[in-house]
């Protein structure tokens, strides 16, 4: 597991408005196929609110695990939602705001989420990304995540 970040400071994601703002920002330029589809019929703010109030409550891990990543001056750069589903510890959601993409912060943020889950002595940690989200797939590989399967999700259009 990677060492703790020397570039970012992590704080609990306990401010709903701040998390919603960051979630909205991360949707700009997203490579997530489901989010991209949702953005064809709703604004980023609406999609973010739907995720925060619709998707995130389905995760059974404690909200105290959620983290916002900040520069040392306090400026937020992204966040991670380590959690659990019915089967495994998971990296449920992770994102970097567009203004801070391209600096490798995803590695620090993923490492923090992984550390939180590993501290729970879980047998495995799962994560998923779309095939087309090559930057995220590479981040998972750099962090030591192995590809253990593939899943096809279909949607009605």
PDB file of C-alpha atoms in Angstrom:
ATOM      1  CA  UNK A   1       0.000   0.000   0.000  1.00  0.00           C
ATOM      2  CA  UNK A   2       1.231   3.491  -0.827  1.00  0.00           C
ATOM      3  CA  UNK A   3       2.501   5.750   1.930  1.00  0.00           C
ATOM      4  CA  UNK A   4       0.290   8.541   3.194  1.00  0.00           C
ATOM      5  CA  UNK A   5       0.210  11.559   0.898  1.00  0.00           C
ATOM      6  CA  UNK A   6       2.811  14.239   1.464  1.00  0.00           C
ATOM      7  CA  UNK A   7       0.987  16.590  -0.932  1.00  0.00           C
ATOM      8  CA  UNK A   8      -2.611  16.456   0.255  1.00  0.00           C
ATOM      9  CA  UNK A   9      -4.431  16.778   3.551  1.00  0.00           C
ATOM     10  CA  UNK A  10      -7.584  14.727   4.122  1.00  0.00           C
ATOM     11  CA  UNK A  11     -10.588  15.764   6.137  1.00  0.00           C
ATOM     12  CA  UNK A  12     -13.923  14.082   6.807  1.00  0.00           C
ATOM     13  CA  UNK A  13     -16.546  14.729   4.120  1.00  0.00           C
ATOM     14  CA  UNK A  14     -19.117  15.789   6.683  1.00  0.00           C
ATOM     15  CA  UNK A  15     -20.182  19.052   5.023  1.00  0.00           C
ATOM     16  CA  UNK A  16     -22.992  18.055   2.649  1.00  0.00           C
ATOM     17  CA  UNK A  17     -22.870  21.320   0.679  1.00  0.00           C
ATOM     18  CA  UNK A  18     -19.121  21.066   0.135  1.00  0.00           C
ATOM     19  CA  UNK A  19     -19.379  17.451  -0.987  1.00  0.00           C
ATOM     20  CA  UNK A  20     -22.248  18.291  -3.343  1.00  0.00           C
ATOM     21  CA  UNK A  21     -20.220  21.156  -4.834  1.00  0.00           C
ATOM     22  CA  UNK A  22     -17.199  18.897  -5.369  1.00  0.00           C
ATOM     23  CA  UNK A  23     -19.334  16.122  -6.827  1.00  0.00           C
ATOM     24  CA  UNK A  24     -20.879  18.630  -9.232  1.00  0.00           C
ATOM     25  CA  UNK A  25     -17.443  19.895 -10.277  1.00  0.00           C
ATOM     26  CA  UNK A  26     -16.050  16.401 -10.871  1.00  0.00           C
ATOM     27  CA  UNK A  27     -18.828  15.697 -13.361  1.00  0.00           C
ATOM     28  CA  UNK A  28     -17.262  18.211 -15.759  1.00  0.00           C
ATOM     29  CA  UNK A  29     -15.322  16.135 -18.265  1.00  0.00           C
ATOM     30  CA  UNK A  30     -16.183  12.861 -16.528  1.00  0.00           C
ATOM     31  CA  UNK A  31     -15.324   9.636 -18.303  1.00  0.00           C
ATOM     32  CA  UNK A  32     -17.944   7.668 -16.345  1.00  0.00           C
ATOM     33  CA  UNK A  33     -20.452   6.346 -18.890  1.00  0.00           C
ATOM     34  CA  UNK A  34     -23.478   6.424 -16.583  1.00  0.00           C
ATOM     35  CA  UNK A  35     -22.767   9.996 -15.497  1.00  0.00           C
ATOM     36  CA  UNK A  36     -22.216  11.072 -19.101  1.00  0.00           C
ATOM     37  CA  UNK A  37     -25.568   9.577 -20.049  1.00  0.00           C
ATOM     38  CA  UNK A  38     -27.264  11.313 -17.113  1.00  0.00           C
ATOM     39  CA  UNK A  39     -25.708  14.625 -18.147  1.00  0.00           C
ATOM     40  CA  UNK A  40     -27.533  14.455 -21.486  1.00  0.00           C
ATOM     41  CA  UNK A  41     -30.856  15.007 -19.708  1.00  0.00           C
ATOM     42  CA  UNK A  42     -29.943  16.884 -16.525  1.00  0.00           C
ATOM     43  CA  UNK A  43     -27.526  19.529 -15.293  1.00  0.00           C
ATOM     44  CA  UNK A  44     -24.366  18.580 -13.423  1.00  0.00           C
ATOM     45  CA  UNK A  45     -25.933  19.890 -10.207  1.00  0.00           C
ATOM     46  CA  UNK A  46     -29.017  17.708 -10.725  1.00  0.00           C
ATOM     47  CA  UNK A  47     -26.937  14.626 -11.514  1.00  0.00           C
ATOM     48  CA  UNK A  48     -24.725  15.235  -8.475  1.00  0.00           C
ATOM     49  CA  UNK A  49     -27.743  15.635  -6.209  1.00  0.00           C
ATOM     50  CA  UNK A  50     -29.209  12.423  -7.608  1.00  0.00           C
ATOM     51  CA  UNK A  51     -25.985  10.568  -6.856  1.00  0.00           C
ATOM     52  CA  UNK A  52     -25.640  12.012  -3.364  1.00  0.00           C
ATOM     53  CA  UNK A  53     -29.250  11.344  -2.384  1.00  0.00           C
ATOM     54  CA  UNK A  54     -29.960   8.296  -4.566  1.00  0.00           C
ATOM     55  CA  UNK A  55     -26.807   6.239  -5.072  1.00  0.00           C
ATOM     56  CA  UNK A  56     -24.672   7.004  -2.022  1.00  0.00           C
ATOM     57  CA  UNK A  57     -27.257   6.026   0.636  1.00  0.00           C
ATOM     58  CA  UNK A  58     -27.179   2.509  -0.823  1.00  0.00           C
ATOM     59  CA  UNK A  59     -23.649   2.009   0.463  1.00  0.00           C
ATOM     60  CA  UNK A  60     -23.610   0.424   3.891  1.00  0.00           C
ATOM     61  CA  UNK A  61     -20.207   1.604   5.109  1.00  0.00           C
ATOM     62  CA  UNK A  62     -20.111   4.426   7.636  1.00  0.00           C
ATOM     63  CA  UNK A  63     -20.080   7.956   6.320  1.00  0.00           C
ATOM     64  CA  UNK A  64     -17.183   8.690   8.685  1.00  0.00           C
ATOM     65  CA  UNK A  65     -14.926   6.959   6.147  1.00  0.00           C
ATOM     66  CA  UNK A  66     -15.654   9.538   3.421  1.00  0.00           C
ATOM     67  CA  UNK A  67     -12.811  12.010   2.781  1.00  0.00           C
ATOM     68  CA  UNK A  68     -12.200  15.295   1.005  1.00  0.00           C
ATOM     69  CA  UNK A  69      -8.663  15.825  -0.280  1.00  0.00           C
ATOM     70  CA  UNK A  70      -7.212  19.325   0.051  1.00  0.00           C
ATOM     71  CA  UNK A  71      -4.008  21.115  -0.752  1.00  0.00           C
ATOM     72  CA  UNK A  72      -2.103  22.233   2.360  1.00  0.00           C
ATOM     73  CA  UNK A  73      -3.740  25.683   2.036  1.00  0.00           C
ATOM     74  CA  UNK A  74      -7.178  24.054   2.372  1.00  0.00           C
ATOM     75  CA  UNK A  75      -8.242  24.202  -1.282  1.00  0.00           C
ATOM     76  CA  UNK A  76     -10.220  21.026  -2.119  1.00  0.00           C
ATOM     77  CA  UNK A  77      -8.930  18.964  -5.037  1.00  0.00           C
ATOM     78  CA  UNK A  78     -11.203  15.928  -4.858  1.00  0.00           C
ATOM     79  CA  UNK A  79     -12.798  13.291  -2.684  1.00  0.00           C
ATOM     80  CA  UNK A  80     -13.166   9.572  -2.113  1.00  0.00           C
ATOM     81  CA  UNK A  81     -16.086   7.518  -0.832  1.00  0.00           C
ATOM     82  CA  UNK A  82     -14.687   4.313   0.680  1.00  0.00           C
ATOM     83  CA  UNK A  83     -17.593   2.147   1.745  1.00  0.00           C
ATOM     84  CA  UNK A  84     -19.167  -1.283   1.578  1.00  0.00           C
ATOM     85  CA  UNK A  85     -21.799  -2.857  -0.590  1.00  0.00           C
ATOM     86  CA  UNK A  86     -23.589  -6.072   0.322  1.00  0.00           C
ATOM     87  CA  UNK A  87     -20.496  -8.135  -0.447  1.00  0.00           C
ATOM     88  CA  UNK A  88     -17.241  -6.207  -0.193  1.00  0.00           C
ATOM     89  CA  UNK A  89     -15.365  -3.172   0.947  1.00  0.00           C
ATOM     90  CA  UNK A  90     -15.359  -0.847  -2.063  1.00  0.00           C
ATOM     91  CA  UNK A  91     -14.071   2.396  -3.435  1.00  0.00           C
ATOM     92  CA  UNK A  92     -17.612   3.543  -4.162  1.00  0.00           C
ATOM     93  CA  UNK A  93     -16.774   6.885  -5.759  1.00  0.00           C
ATOM     94  CA  UNK A  94     -13.658   8.924  -6.370  1.00  0.00           C
ATOM     95  CA  UNK A  95     -13.080  12.169  -8.198  1.00  0.00           C
ATOM     96  CA  UNK A  96     -10.690  15.034  -8.842  1.00  0.00           C
ATOM     97  CA  UNK A  97     -12.025  18.471  -9.733  1.00  0.00           C
ATOM     98  CA  UNK A  98     -11.066  19.596 -13.255  1.00  0.00           C
ATOM     99  CA  UNK A  99      -8.797  22.423 -12.070  1.00  0.00           C
ATOM    100  CA  UNK A 100      -6.544  19.866 -10.365  1.00  0.00           C
ATOM    101  CA  UNK A 101      -6.553  17.012 -12.872  1.00  0.00           C
ATOM    102  CA  UNK A 102      -3.272  15.980 -14.431  1.00  0.00           C
ATOM    103  CA  UNK A 103      -1.169  16.302 -11.262  1.00  0.00           C
ATOM    104  CA  UNK A 104      -1.453  12.701 -10.112  1.00  0.00           C
ATOM    105  CA  UNK A 105      -3.656  13.564  -7.129  1.00  0.00           C
ATOM    106  CA  UNK A 106      -5.884  10.618  -7.994  1.00  0.00           C
ATOM    107  CA  UNK A 107      -3.128   8.323  -6.715  1.00  0.00           C
ATOM    108  CA  UNK A 108      -3.017  10.082  -3.329  1.00  0.00           C
ATOM    109  CA  UNK A 109      -6.815  10.109  -3.038  1.00  0.00           C
ATOM    110  CA  UNK A 110      -7.156   6.446  -4.013  1.00  0.00           C
ATOM    111  CA  UNK A 111      -4.405   5.502  -1.558  1.00  0.00           C
ATOM    112  CA  UNK A 112      -6.255   7.288   1.257  1.00  0.00           C
ATOM    113  CA  UNK A 113      -9.513   5.494   0.486  1.00  0.00           C
ATOM    114  CA  UNK A 114      -7.681   2.183   0.265  1.00  0.00           C
ATOM    115  CA  UNK A 115      -5.925   2.830   3.595  1.00  0.00           C
ATOM    116  CA  UNK A 116      -9.246   3.544   5.311  1.00  0.00           C
ATOM    117  CA  UNK A 117     -10.715   0.271   4.076  1.00  0.00           C
ATOM    118  CA  UNK A 118      -7.568  -1.760   4.767  1.00  0.00           C
ATOM    119  CA  UNK A 119      -7.591  -0.503   8.363  1.00  0.00           C
ATOM    120  CA  UNK A 120     -10.886  -2.385   8.778  1.00  0.00           C
ATOM    121  CA  UNK A 121      -9.053  -5.682   8.205  1.00  0.00           C
ATOM    122  CA  UNK A 122     -11.242  -6.581   5.231  1.00  0.00           C
ATOM    123  CA  UNK A 123     -10.352  -9.636   3.108  1.00  0.00           C
ATOM    124  CA  UNK A 124     -10.547  -7.677  -0.152  1.00  0.00           C
ATOM    125  CA  UNK A 125     -11.253  -4.231  -1.523  1.00  0.00           C
ATOM    126  CA  UNK A 126     -13.109  -3.888  -4.791  1.00  0.00           C
ATOM    127  CA  UNK A 127     -13.384  -0.992  -7.186  1.00  0.00           C
ATOM    128  CA  UNK A 128     -14.701  -0.561 -10.697  1.00  0.00           C
ATOM    129  CA  UNK A 129     -14.347   1.787 -13.617  1.00  0.00           C
ATOM    130  CA  UNK A 130     -15.557   1.950 -17.177  1.00  0.00           C
ATOM    131  CA  UNK A 131     -13.367   0.454 -19.898  1.00  0.00           C
ATOM    132  CA  UNK A 132     -13.181   3.891 -21.503  1.00  0.00           C
ATOM    133  CA  UNK A 133     -11.945   5.539 -18.307  1.00  0.00           C
ATOM    134  CA  UNK A 134      -8.312   4.745 -18.988  1.00  0.00           C
ATOM    135  CA  UNK A 135      -6.879   7.265 -16.475  1.00  0.00           C
ATOM    136  CA  UNK A 136      -8.848   5.671 -13.622  1.00  0.00           C
ATOM    137  CA  UNK A 137      -7.987   2.146 -14.755  1.00  0.00           C
ATOM    138  CA  UNK A 138      -4.302   3.124 -14.747  1.00  0.00           C
ATOM    139  CA  UNK A 139      -4.636   4.637 -11.262  1.00  0.00           C
ATOM    140  CA  UNK A 140      -6.155   1.399  -9.964  1.00  0.00           C
ATOM    141  CA  UNK A 141      -3.299  -0.568 -11.564  1.00  0.00           C
ATOM    142  CA  UNK A 142      -0.647   1.737 -10.045  1.00  0.00           C
ATOM    143  CA  UNK A 143      -2.281   1.221  -6.636  1.00  0.00           C
ATOM    144  CA  UNK A 144      -2.037  -2.556  -7.004  1.00  0.00           C
ATOM    145  CA  UNK A 145      -5.675  -3.305  -7.798  1.00  0.00           C
ATOM    146  CA  UNK A 146      -5.987  -6.388 -10.010  1.00  0.00           C
ATOM    147  CA  UNK A 147      -8.584  -6.848 -12.723  1.00  0.00           C
ATOM    148  CA  UNK A 148     -10.682  -9.743 -11.440  1.00  0.00           C
ATOM    149  CA  UNK A 149     -13.595  -9.575 -13.829  1.00  0.00           C
ATOM    150  CA  UNK A 150     -15.493  -7.605 -16.379  1.00  0.00           C
ATOM    151  CA  UNK A 151     -19.098  -6.487 -16.293  1.00  0.00           C
ATOM    152  CA  UNK A 152     -21.350  -5.275 -19.063  1.00  0.00           C
ATOM    153  CA  UNK A 153     -23.987  -2.733 -18.076  1.00  0.00           C
ATOM    154  CA  UNK A 154     -26.719  -1.995 -20.581  1.00  0.00           C
ATOM    155  CA  UNK A 155     -29.161   0.874 -20.518  1.00  0.00           C
ATOM    156  CA  UNK A 156     -32.353   1.570 -22.422  1.00  0.00           C
ATOM    157  CA  UNK A 157     -32.142   4.508 -24.763  1.00  0.00           C
TER     158      UNK A 157
END
